[in-house]
Amino acid sequence: MFPEIERVLIDQATIAARVHELGERIAADLLADVARTGHDQIVLVPILTGSIVFVADLIRQMPIKLSLGVVAVSSYPGQSIQSKGAALRGEIPRDLGGKHVLIVDDILDSGRTLGLICDLVAEQSPASLRTAVLLRKLLHGPRAVEVAADYAGFDIPDEFVVGYGLDFDGYFRNYPQIAVLRREAP
Ligand code: 5GP
Ligand code: MG
């Protein structure tokens, strides 16, 4: 069905188990923040489009009261697989002040995407600000933007991956596991 896929890096069951763990841990940490600060509103800010599958699974492993405020960022114009920097598309939620905010993205690569959204959210003085990514690329050099993810599902080698929300040229987001594409057309 997907002849372009060369190999699976992380299978469905492994992803599900890890997302379950992350959801429980993040929920416990957020509840501790609520108890500590007295601020009781929790907002997840998924970065579209890549994080949609991850966030859909993650929130169903978090048995706490929360809301969603999505943001859209474009980072890979056309077919390029090189990080070109990040640009906000459209609006960022404007009501994050005094709330516990968790920014959610699919993958941390150069750090530009997460860095941009963290800065825009921080300007609103949230009660707390954390970041969660499913994947974190192990780079040889430093990140272009030094942002650390508070929660990362898996560390992966510096390879271009697709599936579970991640695309190549808009496709493969529905492939249920994390995979690497063939270099040449099949
Ligand atoms: P950064 O801004 O950290 O360089 O990159 C983060 C964004 O670039 C992610 O939200 C994702 O959309 C995209 N990205 C980075 N690495 C990959 C990859 O290996 N595969 C895919 N499909 N997208 C990636
Ligand atoms: Mg993305």
Short mmCIF file of N, CA and C and ligand atoms in Angstrom, two decimals:
data_model
loop_
_atom_site.label_atom_id
_atom_site.label_comp_id
_atom_site.label_asym_id
_atom_site.label_seq_id
_atom_site.Cartn_x
_atom_site.Cartn_y
_atom_site.Cartn_z
N MET A 1 0.81 -1.22 0.00
CA MET A 1 0.00 0.00 0.00
C MET A 1 0.84 1.26 0.00
N PHE A 2 2.00 1.17 0.64
CA PHE A 2 2.91 2.30 0.68
C PHE A 2 4.28 1.84 0.18
N PRO A 3 4.42 1.65 -1.14
CA PRO A 3 5.68 1.13 -1.67
C PRO A 3 6.86 2.08 -1.45
N GLU A 4 6.56 3.34 -1.16
CA GLU A 4 7.65 4.31 -0.95
C GLU A 4 8.34 4.14 0.40
N ILE A 5 7.69 3.41 1.31
CA ILE A 5 8.27 3.23 2.65
C ILE A 5 9.40 2.21 2.57
N GLU A 6 10.55 2.56 3.07
CA GLU A 6 11.67 1.62 3.06
C GLU A 6 11.69 0.76 4.32
N ARG A 7 11.59 1.40 5.48
CA ARG A 7 11.59 0.61 6.72
C ARG A 7 10.90 1.38 7.83
N VAL A 8 10.40 0.58 8.78
CA VAL A 8 9.73 1.17 9.94
C VAL A 8 10.76 1.38 11.04
N LEU A 9 10.75 2.58 11.58
CA LEU A 9 11.70 2.92 12.66
C LEU A 9 11.07 2.66 14.03
N ILE A 10 9.79 3.05 14.17
CA ILE A 10 9.08 2.84 15.44
C ILE A 10 7.69 2.31 15.12
N ASP A 11 7.37 1.11 15.62
CA ASP A 11 6.09 0.50 15.23
C ASP A 11 4.94 1.02 16.09
N GLN A 12 3.73 0.66 15.65
CA GLN A 12 2.51 1.17 16.25
C GLN A 12 2.39 0.87 17.75
N ALA A 13 2.71 -0.36 18.13
CA ALA A 13 2.54 -0.75 19.54
C ALA A 13 3.53 0.00 20.42
N THR A 14 4.74 0.21 19.91
CA THR A 14 5.76 0.93 20.68
C THR A 14 5.34 2.39 20.85
N ILE A 15 4.81 2.98 19.78
CA ILE A 15 4.34 4.37 19.88
C ILE A 15 3.21 4.46 20.91
N ALA A 16 2.25 3.54 20.81
CA ALA A 16 1.09 3.60 21.70
C ALA A 16 1.50 3.49 23.17
N ALA A 17 2.43 2.58 23.45
CA ALA A 17 2.87 2.39 24.83
C ALA A 17 3.55 3.65 25.36
N ARG A 18 4.37 4.26 24.52
CA ARG A 18 5.11 5.45 24.95
C ARG A 18 4.17 6.66 25.11
N VAL A 19 3.20 6.78 24.20
CA VAL A 19 2.26 7.90 24.30
C VAL A 19 1.41 7.76 25.57
N HIS A 20 1.07 6.53 25.91
CA HIS A 20 0.33 6.28 27.16
C HIS A 20 1.15 6.76 28.36
N GLU A 21 2.44 6.38 28.40
CA GLU A 21 3.33 6.80 29.49
C GLU A 21 3.44 8.32 29.57
N LEU A 22 3.66 8.93 28.39
CA LEU A 22 3.82 10.39 28.35
C LEU A 22 2.57 11.09 28.85
N GLY A 23 1.42 10.62 28.40
CA GLY A 23 0.15 11.24 28.78
C GLY A 23 -0.05 11.21 30.29
N GLU A 24 0.24 10.07 30.89
CA GLU A 24 0.07 9.95 32.34
C GLU A 24 1.03 10.87 33.08
N ARG A 25 2.26 10.91 32.61
CA ARG A 25 3.26 11.72 33.30
C ARG A 25 2.97 13.21 33.15
N ILE A 26 2.62 13.62 31.92
CA ILE A 26 2.35 15.04 31.69
C ILE A 26 1.12 15.47 32.49
N ALA A 27 0.10 14.63 32.51
CA ALA A 27 -1.12 14.97 33.25
C ALA A 27 -0.80 15.13 34.74
N ALA A 28 0.02 14.23 35.28
CA ALA A 28 0.37 14.31 36.70
C ALA A 28 1.15 15.61 36.97
N ASP A 29 2.07 15.96 36.07
CA ASP A 29 2.85 17.19 36.26
C ASP A 29 1.97 18.43 36.18
N LEU A 30 1.02 18.41 35.26
CA LEU A 30 0.12 19.57 35.12
C LEU A 30 -0.78 19.70 36.35
N LEU A 31 -1.26 18.59 36.85
CA LEU A 31 -2.09 18.64 38.06
C LEU A 31 -1.29 19.16 39.25
N ALA A 32 -0.03 18.79 39.31
CA ALA A 32 0.83 19.30 40.39
C ALA A 32 1.00 20.82 40.25
N ASP A 33 1.13 21.30 39.00
CA ASP A 33 1.22 22.75 38.75
C ASP A 33 -0.04 23.47 39.20
N VAL A 34 -1.17 22.87 38.90
CA VAL A 34 -2.45 23.47 39.29
C VAL A 34 -2.51 23.59 40.81
N ALA A 35 -2.13 22.53 41.51
CA ALA A 35 -2.17 22.53 42.98
C ALA A 35 -1.20 23.57 43.55
N ARG A 36 -0.04 23.71 42.89
CA ARG A 36 1.00 24.60 43.39
C ARG A 36 0.65 26.07 43.18
N THR A 37 0.01 26.38 42.07
CA THR A 37 -0.18 27.78 41.69
C THR A 37 -1.57 28.32 41.97
N GLY A 38 -2.55 27.44 42.07
CA GLY A 38 -3.92 27.93 42.20
C GLY A 38 -4.56 28.29 40.87
N HIS A 39 -3.76 28.35 39.80
CA HIS A 39 -4.34 28.56 38.47
C HIS A 39 -4.80 27.20 37.96
N ASP A 40 -6.05 27.10 37.52
CA ASP A 40 -6.57 25.75 37.24
C ASP A 40 -6.84 25.48 35.76
N GLN A 41 -6.48 26.41 34.87
CA GLN A 41 -6.80 26.16 33.46
C GLN A 41 -5.58 25.60 32.71
N ILE A 42 -5.83 24.50 32.00
CA ILE A 42 -4.78 23.81 31.25
C ILE A 42 -5.11 23.86 29.76
N VAL A 43 -4.16 24.34 28.98
CA VAL A 43 -4.37 24.44 27.53
C VAL A 43 -3.24 23.73 26.79
N LEU A 44 -3.59 22.83 25.89
CA LEU A 44 -2.59 22.23 25.01
C LEU A 44 -2.58 23.01 23.71
N VAL A 45 -1.39 23.34 23.23
CA VAL A 45 -1.25 24.09 21.98
C VAL A 45 -0.53 23.21 20.96
N PRO A 46 -1.29 22.44 20.16
CA PRO A 46 -0.67 21.61 19.14
C PRO A 46 -0.25 22.45 17.94
N ILE A 47 0.91 22.15 17.40
CA ILE A 47 1.40 22.85 16.22
C ILE A 47 0.98 22.04 14.98
N LEU A 48 0.12 22.67 14.16
CA LEU A 48 -0.40 21.99 12.97
C LEU A 48 0.64 22.02 11.86
N THR A 49 0.66 21.08 10.95
CA THR A 49 -0.27 19.98 10.86
C THR A 49 0.32 18.71 11.46
N GLY A 50 1.62 18.70 11.61
CA GLY A 50 2.33 17.47 11.95
C GLY A 50 1.93 16.82 13.27
N SER A 51 1.45 17.62 14.24
CA SER A 51 1.20 17.05 15.56
C SER A 51 -0.19 16.47 15.72
N ILE A 52 -1.02 16.49 14.68
CA ILE A 52 -2.44 16.14 14.90
C ILE A 52 -2.64 14.70 15.36
N VAL A 53 -1.86 13.78 14.82
CA VAL A 53 -2.06 12.37 15.21
C VAL A 53 -1.56 12.17 16.64
N PHE A 54 -0.39 12.71 16.92
CA PHE A 54 0.19 12.60 18.26
C PHE A 54 -0.74 13.22 19.30
N VAL A 55 -1.21 14.43 19.04
CA VAL A 55 -2.01 15.10 20.07
C VAL A 55 -3.36 14.40 20.26
N ALA A 56 -3.89 13.86 19.18
CA ALA A 56 -5.17 13.14 19.29
C ALA A 56 -5.02 11.93 20.20
N ASP A 57 -3.91 11.22 20.08
CA ASP A 57 -3.67 10.07 20.96
C ASP A 57 -3.29 10.51 22.36
N LEU A 58 -2.46 11.54 22.44
CA LEU A 58 -1.96 12.00 23.75
C LEU A 58 -3.09 12.46 24.67
N ILE A 59 -4.00 13.28 24.15
CA ILE A 59 -5.04 13.83 25.04
C ILE A 59 -5.97 12.75 25.57
N ARG A 60 -6.08 11.64 24.82
CA ARG A 60 -6.94 10.56 25.31
C ARG A 60 -6.25 9.71 26.36
N GLN A 61 -4.99 10.00 26.62
CA GLN A 61 -4.26 9.35 27.72
C GLN A 61 -4.10 10.32 28.89
N MET A 62 -4.80 11.47 28.82
CA MET A 62 -4.68 12.47 29.89
C MET A 62 -6.06 12.69 30.52
N PRO A 63 -6.36 11.99 31.60
CA PRO A 63 -7.70 12.08 32.19
C PRO A 63 -7.85 13.32 33.07
N ILE A 64 -7.65 14.50 32.49
CA ILE A 64 -7.78 15.77 33.24
C ILE A 64 -8.54 16.76 32.37
N LYS A 65 -9.01 17.84 33.01
CA LYS A 65 -9.76 18.85 32.29
C LYS A 65 -8.78 19.74 31.52
N LEU A 66 -8.93 19.78 30.21
CA LEU A 66 -8.01 20.59 29.41
C LEU A 66 -8.72 21.10 28.16
N SER A 67 -8.16 22.14 27.57
CA SER A 67 -8.68 22.60 26.29
C SER A 67 -7.54 22.67 25.28
N LEU A 68 -7.92 22.86 24.00
CA LEU A 68 -6.94 22.91 22.92
C LEU A 68 -6.97 24.29 22.27
N GLY A 69 -5.80 24.81 21.92
CA GLY A 69 -5.71 26.05 21.14
C GLY A 69 -4.64 25.87 20.08
N VAL A 70 -5.06 25.53 18.87
CA VAL A 70 -4.08 25.15 17.84
C VAL A 70 -3.35 26.36 17.25
N VAL A 71 -2.13 26.11 16.79
CA VAL A 71 -1.40 27.09 15.99
C VAL A 71 -0.91 26.37 14.73
N ALA A 72 -0.73 27.16 13.67
CA ALA A 72 -0.22 26.57 12.43
C ALA A 72 1.10 27.22 12.07
N VAL A 73 2.06 26.38 11.74
CA VAL A 73 3.39 26.86 11.36
C VAL A 73 3.77 26.17 10.06
N SER A 74 4.35 26.93 9.13
CA SER A 74 4.89 26.26 7.95
C SER A 74 6.40 26.25 8.06
N SER A 75 6.96 25.06 7.84
CA SER A 75 8.41 24.96 7.96
C SER A 75 9.06 24.25 6.79
N TYR A 76 8.27 23.50 6.02
CA TYR A 76 8.86 22.75 4.90
C TYR A 76 8.12 23.06 3.61
N PRO A 77 8.37 24.23 2.98
CA PRO A 77 7.67 24.54 1.75
C PRO A 77 8.02 23.53 0.65
N GLY A 78 7.03 23.20 -0.18
CA GLY A 78 7.26 22.30 -1.31
C GLY A 78 7.71 20.93 -0.85
N GLN A 79 8.62 20.36 -1.58
CA GLN A 79 9.03 19.00 -1.31
C GLN A 79 10.31 18.94 -0.48
N SER A 80 10.80 20.09 -0.10
CA SER A 80 12.10 20.11 0.56
C SER A 80 12.07 19.32 1.85
N ILE A 81 13.16 18.63 2.14
CA ILE A 81 13.27 17.97 3.42
C ILE A 81 14.30 18.66 4.31
N GLN A 82 14.72 19.85 3.88
CA GLN A 82 15.62 20.64 4.71
C GLN A 82 14.81 21.63 5.53
N SER A 83 15.21 21.83 6.75
CA SER A 83 14.53 22.82 7.57
C SER A 83 14.85 24.20 7.03
N LYS A 84 13.78 24.99 6.77
CA LYS A 84 13.97 26.31 6.18
C LYS A 84 13.64 27.41 7.16
N GLY A 85 13.42 27.05 8.39
CA GLY A 85 12.96 28.06 9.34
C GLY A 85 11.46 27.95 9.48
N ALA A 86 10.92 28.66 10.43
CA ALA A 86 9.51 28.50 10.76
C ALA A 86 8.80 29.83 10.62
N ALA A 87 7.57 29.79 10.10
CA ALA A 87 6.75 30.99 10.00
C ALA A 87 5.35 30.68 10.51
N LEU A 88 4.82 31.58 11.33
CA LEU A 88 3.46 31.41 11.84
C LEU A 88 2.48 31.63 10.71
N ARG A 89 1.49 30.76 10.59
CA ARG A 89 0.41 30.97 9.62
C ARG A 89 -0.85 31.23 10.42
N GLY A 90 -1.43 32.39 10.23
CA GLY A 90 -2.66 32.70 10.95
C GLY A 90 -2.38 33.15 12.37
N GLU A 91 -3.34 32.88 13.25
CA GLU A 91 -3.34 33.45 14.60
C GLU A 91 -2.77 32.49 15.62
N ILE A 92 -2.30 33.08 16.72
CA ILE A 92 -1.94 32.28 17.89
C ILE A 92 -3.03 32.57 18.94
N PRO A 93 -3.44 31.57 19.73
CA PRO A 93 -4.45 31.87 20.76
C PRO A 93 -3.97 33.05 21.62
N ARG A 94 -4.88 33.95 21.94
CA ARG A 94 -4.51 35.18 22.64
C ARG A 94 -4.88 35.16 24.12
N ASP A 95 -5.40 34.04 24.59
CA ASP A 95 -5.94 34.00 25.96
C ASP A 95 -5.16 33.02 26.84
N LEU A 96 -3.84 33.01 26.70
CA LEU A 96 -3.05 32.01 27.42
C LEU A 96 -2.48 32.53 28.74
N GLY A 97 -2.63 33.82 29.00
CA GLY A 97 -2.12 34.40 30.25
C GLY A 97 -2.73 33.70 31.46
N GLY A 98 -1.88 33.36 32.44
CA GLY A 98 -2.37 32.74 33.68
C GLY A 98 -2.80 31.29 33.54
N LYS A 99 -2.58 30.69 32.37
CA LYS A 99 -2.96 29.28 32.18
C LYS A 99 -1.71 28.41 32.09
N HIS A 100 -1.91 27.12 32.34
CA HIS A 100 -0.81 26.16 32.19
C HIS A 100 -0.81 25.69 30.74
N VAL A 101 0.26 26.00 30.03
CA VAL A 101 0.31 25.74 28.59
C VAL A 101 1.32 24.63 28.28
N LEU A 102 0.87 23.68 27.48
CA LEU A 102 1.76 22.63 26.97
C LEU A 102 1.75 22.73 25.45
N ILE A 103 2.88 23.10 24.87
CA ILE A 103 3.00 23.15 23.41
C ILE A 103 3.36 21.75 22.92
N VAL A 104 2.67 21.29 21.88
CA VAL A 104 2.88 19.91 21.40
C VAL A 104 3.29 19.94 19.93
N ASP A 105 4.42 19.31 19.62
CA ASP A 105 4.80 19.19 18.20
C ASP A 105 5.19 17.75 17.89
N ASP A 106 5.27 17.46 16.60
CA ASP A 106 5.62 16.10 16.18
C ASP A 106 7.08 15.81 16.41
N ILE A 107 7.96 16.77 16.05
CA ILE A 107 9.39 16.46 16.07
C ILE A 107 10.20 17.71 16.35
N LEU A 108 11.25 17.55 17.12
CA LEU A 108 12.19 18.63 17.38
C LEU A 108 13.43 18.39 16.53
N ASP A 109 13.66 19.30 15.60
CA ASP A 109 14.81 19.16 14.70
C ASP A 109 15.76 20.32 14.96
N SER A 110 15.66 21.40 14.18
CA SER A 110 16.55 22.55 14.43
C SER A 110 16.13 23.31 15.68
N GLY A 111 14.87 23.20 16.06
CA GLY A 111 14.35 23.94 17.21
C GLY A 111 13.65 25.24 16.84
N ARG A 112 13.67 25.60 15.55
CA ARG A 112 13.09 26.89 15.16
C ARG A 112 11.59 26.94 15.40
N THR A 113 10.90 25.86 15.06
CA THR A 113 9.44 25.85 15.19
C THR A 113 9.03 26.00 16.66
N LEU A 114 9.59 25.14 17.50
CA LEU A 114 9.24 25.18 18.92
C LEU A 114 9.69 26.50 19.54
N GLY A 115 10.86 26.98 19.11
CA GLY A 115 11.38 28.25 19.64
C GLY A 115 10.45 29.41 19.34
N LEU A 116 9.96 29.45 18.09
CA LEU A 116 9.05 30.52 17.68
C LEU A 116 7.77 30.51 18.52
N ILE A 117 7.16 29.35 18.65
CA ILE A 117 5.88 29.27 19.36
C ILE A 117 6.08 29.50 20.86
N CYS A 118 7.18 28.98 21.41
CA CYS A 118 7.48 29.23 22.84
C CYS A 118 7.57 30.73 23.10
N ASP A 119 8.28 31.46 22.24
CA ASP A 119 8.44 32.90 22.44
C ASP A 119 7.09 33.60 22.40
N LEU A 120 6.25 33.23 21.42
CA LEU A 120 4.95 33.90 21.28
C LEU A 120 4.03 33.60 22.45
N VAL A 121 4.12 32.38 22.98
CA VAL A 121 3.28 32.03 24.12
C VAL A 121 3.81 32.70 25.39
N ALA A 122 5.14 32.71 25.55
CA ALA A 122 5.74 33.28 26.76
C ALA A 122 5.38 34.76 26.94
N GLU A 123 5.24 35.48 25.80
CA GLU A 123 4.86 36.90 25.85
C GLU A 123 3.54 37.12 26.58
N GLN A 124 2.70 36.07 26.62
CA GLN A 124 1.38 36.22 27.24
C GLN A 124 1.39 35.89 28.74
N SER A 125 2.57 35.62 29.28
CA SER A 125 2.69 35.27 30.70
C SER A 125 1.78 34.13 31.15
N PRO A 126 1.99 32.94 30.60
CA PRO A 126 1.24 31.78 31.08
C PRO A 126 1.67 31.43 32.51
N ALA A 127 0.82 30.70 33.23
CA ALA A 127 1.16 30.29 34.60
C ALA A 127 2.33 29.31 34.56
N SER A 128 2.36 28.46 33.54
CA SER A 128 3.52 27.59 33.30
C SER A 128 3.58 27.29 31.81
N LEU A 129 4.75 26.93 31.33
CA LEU A 129 4.93 26.67 29.90
C LEU A 129 5.84 25.47 29.73
N ARG A 130 5.31 24.44 29.08
CA ARG A 130 6.10 23.24 28.82
C ARG A 130 5.95 22.84 27.36
N THR A 131 6.86 21.96 26.93
CA THR A 131 6.82 21.50 25.54
C THR A 131 6.91 19.98 25.50
N ALA A 132 6.16 19.40 24.57
CA ALA A 132 6.22 17.94 24.38
C ALA A 132 6.35 17.65 22.90
N VAL A 133 7.26 16.76 22.55
CA VAL A 133 7.40 16.30 21.16
C VAL A 133 7.40 14.78 21.15
N LEU A 134 6.88 14.22 20.07
CA LEU A 134 6.95 12.76 19.97
C LEU A 134 8.38 12.33 19.69
N LEU A 135 9.04 13.05 18.78
CA LEU A 135 10.38 12.66 18.34
C LEU A 135 11.38 13.79 18.56
N ARG A 136 12.58 13.40 18.87
CA ARG A 136 13.66 14.38 19.01
C ARG A 136 14.84 13.85 18.22
N LYS A 137 15.30 14.66 17.27
CA LYS A 137 16.42 14.21 16.44
C LYS A 137 17.73 14.41 17.17
N LEU A 138 18.56 13.40 17.12
CA LEU A 138 19.90 13.51 17.70
C LEU A 138 20.79 14.12 16.65
N LEU A 139 21.20 15.35 16.90
CA LEU A 139 22.02 16.06 15.91
C LEU A 139 23.48 15.91 16.28
N HIS A 140 24.33 16.12 15.26
CA HIS A 140 25.77 16.09 15.54
C HIS A 140 26.20 17.43 16.11
N GLY A 141 25.72 18.49 15.51
CA GLY A 141 26.07 19.84 15.98
C GLY A 141 24.99 20.39 16.90
N PRO A 142 25.13 21.66 17.31
CA PRO A 142 24.11 22.27 18.15
C PRO A 142 22.85 22.59 17.35
N ARG A 143 21.72 22.74 18.03
CA ARG A 143 20.48 23.15 17.36
C ARG A 143 20.59 24.61 16.96
N ALA A 144 19.93 24.97 15.86
CA ALA A 144 19.92 26.37 15.42
C ALA A 144 19.30 27.24 16.51
N VAL A 145 18.29 26.71 17.15
CA VAL A 145 17.65 27.42 18.26
C VAL A 145 17.69 26.48 19.45
N GLU A 146 18.27 26.94 20.53
CA GLU A 146 18.43 26.05 21.68
C GLU A 146 17.15 25.97 22.50
N VAL A 147 16.24 25.17 22.06
CA VAL A 147 15.08 24.88 22.89
C VAL A 147 15.12 23.41 23.27
N ALA A 148 14.84 23.15 24.51
CA ALA A 148 14.80 21.76 24.96
C ALA A 148 13.33 21.37 25.08
N ALA A 149 13.01 20.15 24.70
CA ALA A 149 11.65 19.67 24.92
C ALA A 149 11.58 19.13 26.34
N ASP A 150 10.54 19.52 27.07
CA ASP A 150 10.39 18.98 28.43
C ASP A 150 10.03 17.50 28.39
N TYR A 151 9.29 17.11 27.36
CA TYR A 151 8.93 15.70 27.20
C TYR A 151 9.21 15.29 25.76
N ALA A 152 9.92 14.18 25.59
CA ALA A 152 10.18 13.66 24.24
C ALA A 152 9.89 12.16 24.25
N GLY A 153 9.13 11.72 23.25
CA GLY A 153 8.78 10.31 23.19
C GLY A 153 9.97 9.43 22.86
N PHE A 154 10.65 9.79 21.78
CA PHE A 154 11.77 8.96 21.30
C PHE A 154 12.87 9.85 20.74
N ASP A 155 14.11 9.48 21.02
CA ASP A 155 15.24 10.09 20.33
C ASP A 155 15.53 9.26 19.09
N ILE A 156 15.66 9.93 17.95
CA ILE A 156 15.90 9.20 16.70
C ILE A 156 17.13 9.76 16.00
N PRO A 157 17.74 8.96 15.12
CA PRO A 157 18.89 9.47 14.36
C PRO A 157 18.47 10.57 13.40
N ASP A 158 19.44 11.31 12.90
CA ASP A 158 19.16 12.46 12.03
C ASP A 158 18.78 11.97 10.63
N GLU A 159 17.59 11.41 10.51
CA GLU A 159 17.06 10.92 9.23
C GLU A 159 15.70 11.54 9.02
N PHE A 160 15.28 11.68 7.76
CA PHE A 160 13.96 12.23 7.48
C PHE A 160 12.91 11.13 7.65
N VAL A 161 11.96 11.36 8.54
CA VAL A 161 10.95 10.34 8.84
C VAL A 161 9.55 10.82 8.45
N VAL A 162 8.68 9.86 8.20
CA VAL A 162 7.27 10.16 7.88
C VAL A 162 6.38 9.23 8.71
N GLY A 163 5.08 9.54 8.68
CA GLY A 163 4.09 8.71 9.34
C GLY A 163 3.67 9.28 10.68
N TYR A 164 2.52 8.80 11.20
CA TYR A 164 2.00 9.24 12.49
C TYR A 164 1.93 10.78 12.54
N GLY A 165 1.45 11.36 11.45
CA GLY A 165 1.31 12.82 11.38
C GLY A 165 2.38 13.52 10.57
N LEU A 166 3.56 12.90 10.45
CA LEU A 166 4.65 13.55 9.72
C LEU A 166 4.53 13.26 8.23
N ASP A 167 4.79 14.29 7.42
CA ASP A 167 4.54 14.17 5.98
C ASP A 167 5.82 14.28 5.16
N PHE A 168 5.68 13.82 3.90
CA PHE A 168 6.60 14.24 2.85
C PHE A 168 5.73 14.80 1.75
N ASP A 169 5.91 16.09 1.45
CA ASP A 169 5.10 16.75 0.44
C ASP A 169 3.60 16.60 0.70
N GLY A 170 3.22 16.58 1.95
CA GLY A 170 1.80 16.50 2.31
C GLY A 170 1.25 15.09 2.48
N TYR A 171 2.02 14.10 2.06
CA TYR A 171 1.55 12.71 2.14
C TYR A 171 2.20 11.93 3.28
N PHE A 172 1.66 10.75 3.52
CA PHE A 172 2.14 9.78 4.53
C PHE A 172 1.76 10.13 5.97
N ARG A 173 0.97 11.20 6.17
CA ARG A 173 0.59 11.54 7.54
C ARG A 173 -0.26 10.43 8.16
N ASN A 174 -0.99 9.71 7.32
CA ASN A 174 -1.88 8.65 7.81
C ASN A 174 -1.17 7.31 7.97
N TYR A 175 0.08 7.21 7.62
CA TYR A 175 0.81 5.96 7.84
C TYR A 175 0.97 5.81 9.36
N PRO A 176 0.57 4.68 9.93
CA PRO A 176 0.42 4.62 11.39
C PRO A 176 1.70 4.45 12.20
N GLN A 177 2.84 4.30 11.55
CA GLN A 177 4.08 4.14 12.30
C GLN A 177 5.11 5.15 11.79
N ILE A 178 6.21 5.27 12.52
CA ILE A 178 7.27 6.18 12.10
C ILE A 178 8.20 5.41 11.16
N ALA A 179 8.39 5.97 9.95
CA ALA A 179 9.12 5.22 8.93
C ALA A 179 10.05 6.12 8.13
N VAL A 180 10.94 5.44 7.40
CA VAL A 180 11.89 6.13 6.52
C VAL A 180 11.52 5.79 5.08
N LEU A 181 11.58 6.78 4.19
CA LEU A 181 11.23 6.57 2.78
C LEU A 181 12.43 6.02 2.00
N ARG A 182 12.11 5.34 0.89
CA ARG A 182 13.17 4.96 -0.05
C ARG A 182 13.77 6.21 -0.66
N ARG A 183 15.03 6.13 -0.98
CA ARG A 183 15.67 7.28 -1.60
C ARG A 183 15.20 7.46 -3.05
N GLU A 184 15.08 6.34 -3.79
CA GLU A 184 14.66 6.46 -5.17
C GLU A 184 13.23 5.91 -5.32
N ALA A 185 12.55 6.37 -6.37
CA ALA A 185 11.17 5.93 -6.60
C ALA A 185 11.15 4.40 -6.80
N PRO A 186 10.13 3.72 -6.24
CA PRO A 186 10.08 2.24 -6.39
C PRO A 186 9.73 1.84 -7.81
P1 5GP B 1 12.52 22.45 13.38
O1 5GP B 1 11.80 23.76 13.29
O2 5GP B 1 12.79 21.97 14.80
O3 5GP B 1 13.74 22.38 12.50
O4 5GP B 1 11.62 21.37 12.71
C1 5GP B 1 10.42 21.04 13.23
C2 5GP B 1 9.41 20.87 12.13
O5 5GP B 1 10.00 20.47 10.91
C3 5GP B 1 8.45 19.81 12.54
O6 5GP B 1 7.27 20.40 13.04
C4 5GP B 1 8.21 19.06 11.26
O7 5GP B 1 7.09 19.60 10.63
C5 5GP B 1 9.40 19.33 10.39
N1 5GP B 1 10.37 18.22 10.40
C6 5GP B 1 11.58 18.17 10.98
N2 5GP B 1 12.18 16.99 10.79
C7 5GP B 1 11.31 16.25 10.07
C8 5GP B 1 11.34 14.90 9.55
O8 5GP B 1 12.28 14.10 9.71
N3 5GP B 1 10.25 14.50 8.86
C9 5GP B 1 9.18 15.32 8.63
N4 5GP B 1 8.16 14.82 7.94
N5 5GP B 1 9.11 16.57 9.11
C10 5GP B 1 10.17 17.03 9.82
MG MG B 2 5.41 20.38 11.70
#
